[in-house]
PDB file of C-alpha atoms in Angstrom:
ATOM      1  CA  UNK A   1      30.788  25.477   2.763  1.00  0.00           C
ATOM      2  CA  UNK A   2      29.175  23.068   5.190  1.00  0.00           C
ATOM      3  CA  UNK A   3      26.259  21.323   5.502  1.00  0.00           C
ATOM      4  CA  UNK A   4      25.820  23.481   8.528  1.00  0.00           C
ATOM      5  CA  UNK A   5      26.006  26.904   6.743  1.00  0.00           C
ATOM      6  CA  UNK A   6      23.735  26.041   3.755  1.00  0.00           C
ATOM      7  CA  UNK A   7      21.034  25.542   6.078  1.00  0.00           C
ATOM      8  CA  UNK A   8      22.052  28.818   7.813  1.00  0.00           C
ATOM      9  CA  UNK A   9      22.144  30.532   4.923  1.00  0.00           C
ATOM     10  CA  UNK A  10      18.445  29.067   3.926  1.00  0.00           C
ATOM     11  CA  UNK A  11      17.084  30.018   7.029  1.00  0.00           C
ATOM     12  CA  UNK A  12      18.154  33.696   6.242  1.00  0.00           C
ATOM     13  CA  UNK A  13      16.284  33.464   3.223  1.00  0.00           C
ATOM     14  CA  UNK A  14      13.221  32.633   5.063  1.00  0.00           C
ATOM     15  CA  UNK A  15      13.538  35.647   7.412  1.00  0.00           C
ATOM     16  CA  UNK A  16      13.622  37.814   4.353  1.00  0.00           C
ATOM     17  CA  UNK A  17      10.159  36.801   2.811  1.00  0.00           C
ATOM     18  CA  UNK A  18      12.392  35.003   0.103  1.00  0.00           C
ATOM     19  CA  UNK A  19       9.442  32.586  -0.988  1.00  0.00           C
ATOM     20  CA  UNK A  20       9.828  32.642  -4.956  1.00  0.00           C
ATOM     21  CA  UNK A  21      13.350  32.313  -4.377  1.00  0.00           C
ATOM     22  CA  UNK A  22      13.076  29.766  -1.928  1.00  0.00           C
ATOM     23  CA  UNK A  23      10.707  27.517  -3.780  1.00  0.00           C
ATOM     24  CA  UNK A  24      13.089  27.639  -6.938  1.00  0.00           C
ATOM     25  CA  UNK A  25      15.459  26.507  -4.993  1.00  0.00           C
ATOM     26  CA  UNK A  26      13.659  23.137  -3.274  1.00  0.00           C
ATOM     27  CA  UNK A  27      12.522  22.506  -6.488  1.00  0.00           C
ATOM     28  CA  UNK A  28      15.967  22.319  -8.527  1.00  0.00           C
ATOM     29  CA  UNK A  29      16.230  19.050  -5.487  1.00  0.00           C
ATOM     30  CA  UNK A  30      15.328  15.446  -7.221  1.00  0.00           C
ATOM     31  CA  UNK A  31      12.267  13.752  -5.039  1.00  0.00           C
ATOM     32  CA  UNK A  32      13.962  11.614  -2.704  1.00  0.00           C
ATOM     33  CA  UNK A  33      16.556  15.041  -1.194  1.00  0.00           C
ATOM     34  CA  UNK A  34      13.259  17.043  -1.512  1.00  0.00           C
ATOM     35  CA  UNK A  35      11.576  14.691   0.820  1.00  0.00           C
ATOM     36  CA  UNK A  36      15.121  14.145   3.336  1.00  0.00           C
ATOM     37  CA  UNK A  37      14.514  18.397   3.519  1.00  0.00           C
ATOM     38  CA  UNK A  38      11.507  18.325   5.258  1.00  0.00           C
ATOM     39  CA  UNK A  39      12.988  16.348   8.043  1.00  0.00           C
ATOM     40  CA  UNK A  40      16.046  19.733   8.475  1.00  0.00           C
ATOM     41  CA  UNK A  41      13.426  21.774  11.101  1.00  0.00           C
ATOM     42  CA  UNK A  42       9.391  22.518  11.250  1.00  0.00           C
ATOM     43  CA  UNK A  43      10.375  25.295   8.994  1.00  0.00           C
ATOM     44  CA  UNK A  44      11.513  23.853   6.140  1.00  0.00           C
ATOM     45  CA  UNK A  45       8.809  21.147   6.089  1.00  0.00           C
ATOM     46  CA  UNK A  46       5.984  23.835   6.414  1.00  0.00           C
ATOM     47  CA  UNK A  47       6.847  25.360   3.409  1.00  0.00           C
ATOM     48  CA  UNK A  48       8.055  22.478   1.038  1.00  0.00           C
ATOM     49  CA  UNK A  49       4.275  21.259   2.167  1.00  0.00           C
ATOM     50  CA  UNK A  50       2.356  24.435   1.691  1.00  0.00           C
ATOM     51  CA  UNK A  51       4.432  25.607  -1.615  1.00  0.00           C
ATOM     52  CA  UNK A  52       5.537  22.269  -2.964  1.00  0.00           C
ATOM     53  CA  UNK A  53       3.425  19.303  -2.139  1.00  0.00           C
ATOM     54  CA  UNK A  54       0.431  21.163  -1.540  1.00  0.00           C
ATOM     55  CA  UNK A  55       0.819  23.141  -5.314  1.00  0.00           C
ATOM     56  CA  UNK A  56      -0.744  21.384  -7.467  1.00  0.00           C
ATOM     57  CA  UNK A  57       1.451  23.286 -10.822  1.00  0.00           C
ATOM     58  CA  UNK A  58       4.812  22.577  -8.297  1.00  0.00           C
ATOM     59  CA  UNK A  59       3.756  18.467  -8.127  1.00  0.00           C
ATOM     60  CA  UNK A  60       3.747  18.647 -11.972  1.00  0.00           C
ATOM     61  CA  UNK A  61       7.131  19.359 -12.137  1.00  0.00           C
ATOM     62  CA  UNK A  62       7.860  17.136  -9.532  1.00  0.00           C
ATOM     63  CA  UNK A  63       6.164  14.171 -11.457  1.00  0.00           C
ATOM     64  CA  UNK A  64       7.891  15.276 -14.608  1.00  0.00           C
ATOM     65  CA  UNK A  65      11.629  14.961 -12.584  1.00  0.00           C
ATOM     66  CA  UNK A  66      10.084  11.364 -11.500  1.00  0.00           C
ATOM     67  CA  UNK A  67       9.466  10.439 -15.132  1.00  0.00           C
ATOM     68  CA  UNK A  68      12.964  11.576 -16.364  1.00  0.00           C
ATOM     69  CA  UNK A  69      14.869   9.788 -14.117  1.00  0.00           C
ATOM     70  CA  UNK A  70      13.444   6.577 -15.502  1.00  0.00           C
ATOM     71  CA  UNK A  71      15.221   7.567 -18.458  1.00  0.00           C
ATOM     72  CA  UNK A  72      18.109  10.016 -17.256  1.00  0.00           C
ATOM     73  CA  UNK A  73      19.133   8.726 -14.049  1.00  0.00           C
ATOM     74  CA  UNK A  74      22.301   6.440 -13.077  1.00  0.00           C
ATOM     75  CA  UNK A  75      21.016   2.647 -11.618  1.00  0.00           C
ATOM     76  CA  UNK A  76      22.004   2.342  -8.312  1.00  0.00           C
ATOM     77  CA  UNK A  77      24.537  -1.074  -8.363  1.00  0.00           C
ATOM     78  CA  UNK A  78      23.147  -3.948  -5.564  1.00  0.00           C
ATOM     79  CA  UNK A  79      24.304  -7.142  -4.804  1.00  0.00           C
ATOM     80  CA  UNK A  80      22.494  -9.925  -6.234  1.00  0.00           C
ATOM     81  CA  UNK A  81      19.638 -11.648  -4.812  1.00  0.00           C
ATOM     82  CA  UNK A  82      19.748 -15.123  -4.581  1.00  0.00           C
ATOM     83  CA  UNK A  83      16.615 -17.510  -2.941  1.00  0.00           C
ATOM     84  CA  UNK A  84      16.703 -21.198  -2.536  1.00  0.00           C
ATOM     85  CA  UNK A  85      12.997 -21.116  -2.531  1.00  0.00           C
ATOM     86  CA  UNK A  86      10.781 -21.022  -5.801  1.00  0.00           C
ATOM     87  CA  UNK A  87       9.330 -17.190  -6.159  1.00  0.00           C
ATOM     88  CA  UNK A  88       6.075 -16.848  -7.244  1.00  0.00           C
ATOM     89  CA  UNK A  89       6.031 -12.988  -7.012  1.00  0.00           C
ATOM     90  CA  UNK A  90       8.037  -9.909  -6.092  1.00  0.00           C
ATOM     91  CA  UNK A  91       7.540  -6.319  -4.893  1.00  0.00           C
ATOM     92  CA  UNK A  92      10.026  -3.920  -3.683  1.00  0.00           C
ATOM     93  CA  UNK A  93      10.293   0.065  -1.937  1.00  0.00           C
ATOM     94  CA  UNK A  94      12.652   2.104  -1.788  1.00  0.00           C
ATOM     95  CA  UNK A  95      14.613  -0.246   1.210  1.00  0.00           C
ATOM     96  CA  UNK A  96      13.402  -4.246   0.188  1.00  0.00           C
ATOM     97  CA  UNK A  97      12.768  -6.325  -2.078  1.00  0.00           C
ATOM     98  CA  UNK A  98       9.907  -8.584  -0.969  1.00  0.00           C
ATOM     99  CA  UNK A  99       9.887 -12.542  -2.740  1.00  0.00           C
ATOM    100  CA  UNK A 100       6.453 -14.255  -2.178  1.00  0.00           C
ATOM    101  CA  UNK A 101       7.300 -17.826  -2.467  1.00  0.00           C
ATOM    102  CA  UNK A 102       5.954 -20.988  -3.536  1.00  0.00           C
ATOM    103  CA  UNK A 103       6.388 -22.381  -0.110  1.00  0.00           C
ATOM    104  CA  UNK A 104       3.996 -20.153   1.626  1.00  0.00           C
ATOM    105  CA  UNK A 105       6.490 -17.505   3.083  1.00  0.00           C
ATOM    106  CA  UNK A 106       8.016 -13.674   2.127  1.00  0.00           C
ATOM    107  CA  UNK A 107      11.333 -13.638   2.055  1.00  0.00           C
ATOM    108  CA  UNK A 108      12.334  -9.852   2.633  1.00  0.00           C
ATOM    109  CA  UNK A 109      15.960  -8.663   1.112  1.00  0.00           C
ATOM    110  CA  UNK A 110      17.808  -5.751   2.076  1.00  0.00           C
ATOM    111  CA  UNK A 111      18.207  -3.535  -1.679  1.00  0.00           C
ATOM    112  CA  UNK A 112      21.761  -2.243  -0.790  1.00  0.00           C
ATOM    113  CA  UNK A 113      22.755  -5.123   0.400  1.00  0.00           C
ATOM    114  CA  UNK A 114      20.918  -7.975  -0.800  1.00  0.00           C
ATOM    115  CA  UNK A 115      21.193  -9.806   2.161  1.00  0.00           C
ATOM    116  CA  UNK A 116      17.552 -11.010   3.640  1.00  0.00           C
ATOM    117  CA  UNK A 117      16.524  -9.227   6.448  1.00  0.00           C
ATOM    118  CA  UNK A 118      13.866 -11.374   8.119  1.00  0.00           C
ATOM    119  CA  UNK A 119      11.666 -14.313   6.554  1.00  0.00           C
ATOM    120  CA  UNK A 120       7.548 -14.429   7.304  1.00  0.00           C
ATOM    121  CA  UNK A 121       5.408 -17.155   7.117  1.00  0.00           C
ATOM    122  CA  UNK A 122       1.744 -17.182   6.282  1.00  0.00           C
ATOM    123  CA  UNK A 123       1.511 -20.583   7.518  1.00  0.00           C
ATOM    124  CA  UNK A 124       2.765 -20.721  10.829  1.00  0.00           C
ATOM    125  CA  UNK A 125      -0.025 -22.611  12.652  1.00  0.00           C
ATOM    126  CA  UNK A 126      -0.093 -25.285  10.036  1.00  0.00           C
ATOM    127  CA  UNK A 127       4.039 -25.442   9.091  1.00  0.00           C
ATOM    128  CA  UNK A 128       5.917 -28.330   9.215  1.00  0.00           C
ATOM    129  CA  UNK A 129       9.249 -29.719   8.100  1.00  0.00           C
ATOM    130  CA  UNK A 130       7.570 -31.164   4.791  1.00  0.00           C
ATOM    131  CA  UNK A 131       7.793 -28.139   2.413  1.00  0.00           C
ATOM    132  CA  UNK A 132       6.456 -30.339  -0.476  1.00  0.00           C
ATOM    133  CA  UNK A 133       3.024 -30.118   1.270  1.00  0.00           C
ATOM    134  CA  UNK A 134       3.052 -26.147   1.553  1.00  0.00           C
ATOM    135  CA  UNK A 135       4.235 -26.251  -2.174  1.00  0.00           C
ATOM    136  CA  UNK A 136       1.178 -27.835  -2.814  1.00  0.00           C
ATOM    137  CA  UNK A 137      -1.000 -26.102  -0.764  1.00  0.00           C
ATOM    138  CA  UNK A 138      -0.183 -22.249  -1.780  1.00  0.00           C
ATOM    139  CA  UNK A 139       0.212 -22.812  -5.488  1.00  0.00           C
ATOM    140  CA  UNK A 140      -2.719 -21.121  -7.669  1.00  0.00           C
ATOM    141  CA  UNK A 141      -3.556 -17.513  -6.851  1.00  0.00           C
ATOM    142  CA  UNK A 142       0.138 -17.467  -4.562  1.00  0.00           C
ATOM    143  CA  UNK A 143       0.439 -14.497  -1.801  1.00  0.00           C
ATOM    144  CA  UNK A 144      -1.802 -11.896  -1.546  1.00  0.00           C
ATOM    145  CA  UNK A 145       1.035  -9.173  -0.576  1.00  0.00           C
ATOM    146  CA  UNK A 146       0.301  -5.829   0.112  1.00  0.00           C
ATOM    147  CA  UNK A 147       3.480  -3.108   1.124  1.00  0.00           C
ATOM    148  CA  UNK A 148       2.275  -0.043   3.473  1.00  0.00           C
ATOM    149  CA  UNK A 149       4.660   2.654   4.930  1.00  0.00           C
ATOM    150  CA  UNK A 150       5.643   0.720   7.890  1.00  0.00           C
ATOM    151  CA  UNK A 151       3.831  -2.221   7.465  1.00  0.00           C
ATOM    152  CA  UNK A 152       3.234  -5.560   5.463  1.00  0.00           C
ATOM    153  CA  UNK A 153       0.394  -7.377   4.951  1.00  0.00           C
ATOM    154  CA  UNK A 154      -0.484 -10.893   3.076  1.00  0.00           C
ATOM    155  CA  UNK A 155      -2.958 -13.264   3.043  1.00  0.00           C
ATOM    156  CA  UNK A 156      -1.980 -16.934   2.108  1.00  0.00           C
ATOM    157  CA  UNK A 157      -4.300 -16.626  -0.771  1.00  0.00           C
ATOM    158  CA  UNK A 158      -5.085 -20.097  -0.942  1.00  0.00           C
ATOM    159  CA  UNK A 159      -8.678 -21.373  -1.493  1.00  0.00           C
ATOM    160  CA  UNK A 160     -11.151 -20.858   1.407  1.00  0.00           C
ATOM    161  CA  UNK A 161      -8.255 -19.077   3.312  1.00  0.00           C
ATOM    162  CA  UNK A 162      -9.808 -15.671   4.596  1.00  0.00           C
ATOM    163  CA  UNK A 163      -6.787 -15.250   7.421  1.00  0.00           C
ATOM    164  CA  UNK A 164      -5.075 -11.821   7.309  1.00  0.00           C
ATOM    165  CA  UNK A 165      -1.628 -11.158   8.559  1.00  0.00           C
ATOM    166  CA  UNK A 166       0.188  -7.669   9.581  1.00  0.00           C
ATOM    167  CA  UNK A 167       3.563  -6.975  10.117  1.00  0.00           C
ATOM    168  CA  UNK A 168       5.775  -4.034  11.611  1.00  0.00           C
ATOM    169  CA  UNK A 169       8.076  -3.737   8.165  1.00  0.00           C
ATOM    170  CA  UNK A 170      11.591  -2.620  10.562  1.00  0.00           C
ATOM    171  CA  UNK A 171      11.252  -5.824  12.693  1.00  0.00           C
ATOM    172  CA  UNK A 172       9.436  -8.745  11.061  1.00  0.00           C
ATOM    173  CA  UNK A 173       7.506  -8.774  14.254  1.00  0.00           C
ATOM    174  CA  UNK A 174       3.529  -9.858  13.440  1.00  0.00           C
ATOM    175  CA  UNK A 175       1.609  -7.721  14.951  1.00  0.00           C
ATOM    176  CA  UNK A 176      -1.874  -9.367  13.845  1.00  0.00           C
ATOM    177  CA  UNK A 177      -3.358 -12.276  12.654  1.00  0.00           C
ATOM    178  CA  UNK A 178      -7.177 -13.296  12.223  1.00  0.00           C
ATOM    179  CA  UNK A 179      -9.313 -14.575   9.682  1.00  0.00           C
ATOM    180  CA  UNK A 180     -12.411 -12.091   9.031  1.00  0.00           C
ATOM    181  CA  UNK A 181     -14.329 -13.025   5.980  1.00  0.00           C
ATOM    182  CA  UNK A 182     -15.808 -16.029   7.209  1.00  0.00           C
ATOM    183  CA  UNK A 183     -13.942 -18.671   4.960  1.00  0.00           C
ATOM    184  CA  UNK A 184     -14.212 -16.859   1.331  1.00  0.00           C
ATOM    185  CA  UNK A 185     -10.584 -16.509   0.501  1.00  0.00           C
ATOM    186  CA  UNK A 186      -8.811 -13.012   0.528  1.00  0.00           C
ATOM    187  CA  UNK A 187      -7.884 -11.853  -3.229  1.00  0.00           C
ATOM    188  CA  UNK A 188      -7.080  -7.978  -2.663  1.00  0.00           C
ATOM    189  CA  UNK A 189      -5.529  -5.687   0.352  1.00  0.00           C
ATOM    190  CA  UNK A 190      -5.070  -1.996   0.523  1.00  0.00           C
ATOM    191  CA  UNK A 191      -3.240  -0.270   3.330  1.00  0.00           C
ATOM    192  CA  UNK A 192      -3.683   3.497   3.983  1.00  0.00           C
ATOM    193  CA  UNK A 193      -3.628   6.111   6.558  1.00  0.00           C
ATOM    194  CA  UNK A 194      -3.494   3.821   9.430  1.00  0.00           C
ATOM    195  CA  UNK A 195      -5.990   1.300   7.920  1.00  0.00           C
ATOM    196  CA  UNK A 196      -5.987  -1.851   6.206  1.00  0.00           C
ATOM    197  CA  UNK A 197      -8.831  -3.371   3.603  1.00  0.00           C
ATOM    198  CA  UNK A 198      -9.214  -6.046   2.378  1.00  0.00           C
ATOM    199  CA  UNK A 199     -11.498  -7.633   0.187  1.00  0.00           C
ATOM    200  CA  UNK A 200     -12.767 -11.586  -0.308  1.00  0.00           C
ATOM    201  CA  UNK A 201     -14.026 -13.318  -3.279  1.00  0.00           C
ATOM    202  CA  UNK A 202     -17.883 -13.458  -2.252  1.00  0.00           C
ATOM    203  CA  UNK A 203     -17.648  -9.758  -2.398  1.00  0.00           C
ATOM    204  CA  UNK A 204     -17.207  -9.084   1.802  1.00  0.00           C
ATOM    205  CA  UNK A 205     -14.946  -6.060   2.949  1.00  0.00           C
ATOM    206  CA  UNK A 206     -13.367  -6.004   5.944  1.00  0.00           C
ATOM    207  CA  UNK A 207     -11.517  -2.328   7.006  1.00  0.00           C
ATOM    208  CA  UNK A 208      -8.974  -2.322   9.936  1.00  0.00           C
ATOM    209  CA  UNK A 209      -7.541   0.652  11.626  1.00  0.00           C
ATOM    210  CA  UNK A 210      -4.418   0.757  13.602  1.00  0.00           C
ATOM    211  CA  UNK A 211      -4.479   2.371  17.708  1.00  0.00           C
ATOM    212  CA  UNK A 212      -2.361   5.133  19.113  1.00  0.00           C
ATOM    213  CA  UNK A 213      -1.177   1.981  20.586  1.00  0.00           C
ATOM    214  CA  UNK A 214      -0.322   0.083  17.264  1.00  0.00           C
ATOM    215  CA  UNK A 215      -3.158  -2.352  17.983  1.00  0.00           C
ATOM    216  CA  UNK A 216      -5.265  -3.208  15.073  1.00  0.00           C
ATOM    217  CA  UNK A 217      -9.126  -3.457  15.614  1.00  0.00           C
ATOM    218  CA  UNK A 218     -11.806  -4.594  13.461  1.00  0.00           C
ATOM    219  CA  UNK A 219     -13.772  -1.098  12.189  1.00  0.00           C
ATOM    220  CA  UNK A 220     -16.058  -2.212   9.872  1.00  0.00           C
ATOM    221  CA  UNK A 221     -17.049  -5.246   7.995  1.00  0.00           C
ATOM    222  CA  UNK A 222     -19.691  -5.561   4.819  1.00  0.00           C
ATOM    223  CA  UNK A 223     -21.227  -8.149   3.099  1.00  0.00           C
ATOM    224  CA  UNK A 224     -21.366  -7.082  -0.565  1.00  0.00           C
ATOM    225  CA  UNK A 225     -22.683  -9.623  -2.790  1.00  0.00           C
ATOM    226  CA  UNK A 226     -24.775  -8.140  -5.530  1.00  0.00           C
ATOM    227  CA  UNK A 227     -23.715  -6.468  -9.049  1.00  0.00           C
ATOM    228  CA  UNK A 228     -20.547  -8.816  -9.542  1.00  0.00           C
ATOM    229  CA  UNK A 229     -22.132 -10.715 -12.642  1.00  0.00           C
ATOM    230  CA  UNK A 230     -21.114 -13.870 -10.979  1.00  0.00           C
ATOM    231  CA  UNK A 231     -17.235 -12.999 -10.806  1.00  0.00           C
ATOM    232  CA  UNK A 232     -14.953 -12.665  -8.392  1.00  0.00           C
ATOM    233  CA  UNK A 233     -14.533  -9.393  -6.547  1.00  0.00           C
ATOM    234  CA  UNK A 234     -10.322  -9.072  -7.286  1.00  0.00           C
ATOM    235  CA  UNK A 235      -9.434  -5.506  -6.911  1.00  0.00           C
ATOM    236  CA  UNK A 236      -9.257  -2.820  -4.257  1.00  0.00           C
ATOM    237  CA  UNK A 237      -8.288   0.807  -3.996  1.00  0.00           C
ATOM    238  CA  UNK A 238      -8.433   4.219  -1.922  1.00  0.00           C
ATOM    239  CA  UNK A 239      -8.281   7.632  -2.630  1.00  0.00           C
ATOM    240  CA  UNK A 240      -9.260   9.927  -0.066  1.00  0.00           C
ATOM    241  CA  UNK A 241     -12.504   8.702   1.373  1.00  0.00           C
ATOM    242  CA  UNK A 242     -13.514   7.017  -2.032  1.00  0.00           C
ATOM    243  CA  UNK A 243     -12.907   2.885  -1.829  1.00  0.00           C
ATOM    244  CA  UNK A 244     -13.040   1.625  -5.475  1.00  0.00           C
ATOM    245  CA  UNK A 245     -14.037  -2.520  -5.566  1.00  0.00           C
ATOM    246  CA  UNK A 246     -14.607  -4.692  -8.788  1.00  0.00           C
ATOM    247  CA  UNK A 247     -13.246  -6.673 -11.225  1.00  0.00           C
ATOM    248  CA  UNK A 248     -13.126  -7.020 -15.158  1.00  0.00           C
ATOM    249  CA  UNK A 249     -17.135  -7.145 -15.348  1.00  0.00           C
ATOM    250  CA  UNK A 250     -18.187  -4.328 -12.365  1.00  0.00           C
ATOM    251  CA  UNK A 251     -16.451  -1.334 -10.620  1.00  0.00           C
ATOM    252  CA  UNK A 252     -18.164   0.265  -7.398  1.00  0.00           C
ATOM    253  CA  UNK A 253     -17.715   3.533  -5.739  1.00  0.00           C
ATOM    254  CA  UNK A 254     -18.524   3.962  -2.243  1.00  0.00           C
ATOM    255  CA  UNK A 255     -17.885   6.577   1.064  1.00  0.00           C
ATOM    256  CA  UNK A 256     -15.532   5.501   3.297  1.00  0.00           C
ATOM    257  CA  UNK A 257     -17.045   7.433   6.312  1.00  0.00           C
ATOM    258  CA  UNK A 258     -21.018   6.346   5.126  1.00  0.00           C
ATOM    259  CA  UNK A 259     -19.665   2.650   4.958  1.00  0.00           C
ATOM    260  CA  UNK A 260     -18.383   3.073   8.589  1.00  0.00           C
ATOM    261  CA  UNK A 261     -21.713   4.713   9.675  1.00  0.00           C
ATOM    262  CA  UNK A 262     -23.939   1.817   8.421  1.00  0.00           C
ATOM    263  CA  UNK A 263     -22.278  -0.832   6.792  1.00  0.00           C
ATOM    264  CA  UNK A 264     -25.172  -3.029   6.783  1.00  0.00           C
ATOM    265  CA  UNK A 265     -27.267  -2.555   3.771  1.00  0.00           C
ATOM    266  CA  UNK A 266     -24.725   0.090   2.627  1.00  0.00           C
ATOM    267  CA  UNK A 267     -25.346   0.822  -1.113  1.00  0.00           C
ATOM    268  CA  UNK A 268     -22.136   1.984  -3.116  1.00  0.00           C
ATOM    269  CA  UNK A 269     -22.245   5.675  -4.821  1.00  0.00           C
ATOM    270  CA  UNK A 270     -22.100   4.578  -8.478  1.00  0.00           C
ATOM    271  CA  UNK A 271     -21.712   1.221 -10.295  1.00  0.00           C
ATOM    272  CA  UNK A 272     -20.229   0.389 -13.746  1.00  0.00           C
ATOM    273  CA  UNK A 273     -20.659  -2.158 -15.756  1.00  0.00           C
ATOM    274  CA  UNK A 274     -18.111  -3.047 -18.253  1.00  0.00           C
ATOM    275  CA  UNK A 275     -19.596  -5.198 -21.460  1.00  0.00           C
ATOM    276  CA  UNK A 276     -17.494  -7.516 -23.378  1.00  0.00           C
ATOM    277  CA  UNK A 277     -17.110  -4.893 -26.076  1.00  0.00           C
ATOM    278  CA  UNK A 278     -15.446  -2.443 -24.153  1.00  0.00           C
ATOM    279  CA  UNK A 279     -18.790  -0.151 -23.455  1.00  0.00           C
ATOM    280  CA  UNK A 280     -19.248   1.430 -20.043  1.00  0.00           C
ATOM    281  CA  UNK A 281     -22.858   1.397 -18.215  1.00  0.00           C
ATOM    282  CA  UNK A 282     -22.622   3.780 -15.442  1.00  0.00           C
ATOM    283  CA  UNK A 283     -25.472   3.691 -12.805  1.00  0.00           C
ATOM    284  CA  UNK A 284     -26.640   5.065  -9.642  1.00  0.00           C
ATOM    285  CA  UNK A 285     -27.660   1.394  -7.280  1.00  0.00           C
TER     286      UNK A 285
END
């Protein structure tokens, strides 16, 4: 039977208020030919959304097929992937493998085919021919490299270098570049949704959001410089409209859409304060 006819014969099942049926059947998919369905017809990715993704018992299972093919599954075979450049770091998805390297640039490898793709550079108004001096330059805290669905981001992470680049992940092409944080030196990026965070050591946030026209504009920037206990703000996440901030001393909570509103003087929802011997001190600012 083709291709053709099994999705035929699933669309039948949909005309006949098969739902159970239906849903047992998405679900016996792995993850990766679960997500491929959705892209069959608006059907189909209607109700793998509303019955699947959107089920909070189905995404159990799901996670639980995730976690056994860690164990279970067959390695997919690549070529080998070879850099003349020292690495300092490396993060991959599910098409590159991305090498931040010593000499200030990301060297981005195809995984099937481990040839590269495209090289960036996060120094390309100050490169020159003398490597040795970038070498210098970038070592310490390396790349600050952060992978979004169809874009990358990086900050030299250098000291006193607060200039953030964005690039379309299919092309290589950079699509921004600016420095926001008024020369305190970027140490953590989070992309989501259409936006981009990022975070400097004196504690300043800086959110971006992308146009309809793929133009990304400043949205809101905060200075947030209290509560650290004298460390380094070095961490950054988003769930929803919660942005977490902090490092091994302090963790903040704050509103997404109240930061926007009045990011001046903006107080974050809770604050914890982690002791040295492991104790928690939760607190309302």
């Amino acid at each position: 039977m083709s291709s053709q006819e099994n999705s035929l014969g699933i669309s039948c099942l949909f005309s006949s208020n098969m739902d159970e049926f239906l849903q047992a059947v998405f679900l016996f998919l792995d993850p990766a030919s679960l997500k491929n369905s959705r892209r069959v017809s608006s059907q189909w990715n209607s109700f793998i959304k509303d019955r699947v993704w959107d089920s909070q018992v189905e995404m159990e299972r799901l996670t639980e097929k995730l976690k056994l093919l860690w164990k279970e599954g067959t390695p997919a075979s690549v070529e080998r992937i070879s850099s003349q450049r020292l690495i300092s770091s490396v993060k991959c998805d599910m098409k590159f493998v991305y090498c931040c390297t010593m000499e200030g640039f990301i060297d981005v490898y195809g995984i099937k085919s481990g040839s590269m793709k495209y090289e960036l550079d996060c120094f390309p108004d100050e490169r020159s021919e003398d490597a040795g001096i970038h070498l210098q330059r970038s070592s310490g805290m390396g790349i600050i490299l952060e992978i979004g669905e169809d874009i990358i981001a990086a900050s030299p992470g250098r000291e006193c270098s607060d200039e953030l680049f964005i690039w379309e992940k299919g092309t290589g092409e950079r699509c921004y570049q600016e420095k926001n944080h008024d020369n305190s030196h970027i140490v953590a990026i989070k992309s989501f949704n259409k936006h981009l965070v990022s975070g400097a050591c004196d504690g300043s946030i800086v959110l971006l959001e992308e146009s309809k026209r793929r133009e990304w504009k400043l949205k809101m920037k905060m200075n947030d410089i209290k509560y650290y206990d004298e460390y380094w703000l070095d961490h950054i996440d988003v769930e929803g409209d919660w942005l977490v901030t902090g490092n091994g001393r302090c963790i903040k909570i704050w509103s997404l859409a109240e930061l926007e509103k009045t990011p001046v003087g903006a107080l974050p929802l809770m604050v914890m304060n982690i002791s040295d011997f492991g104790g928690c001190d939760y607190r309302r600012p």
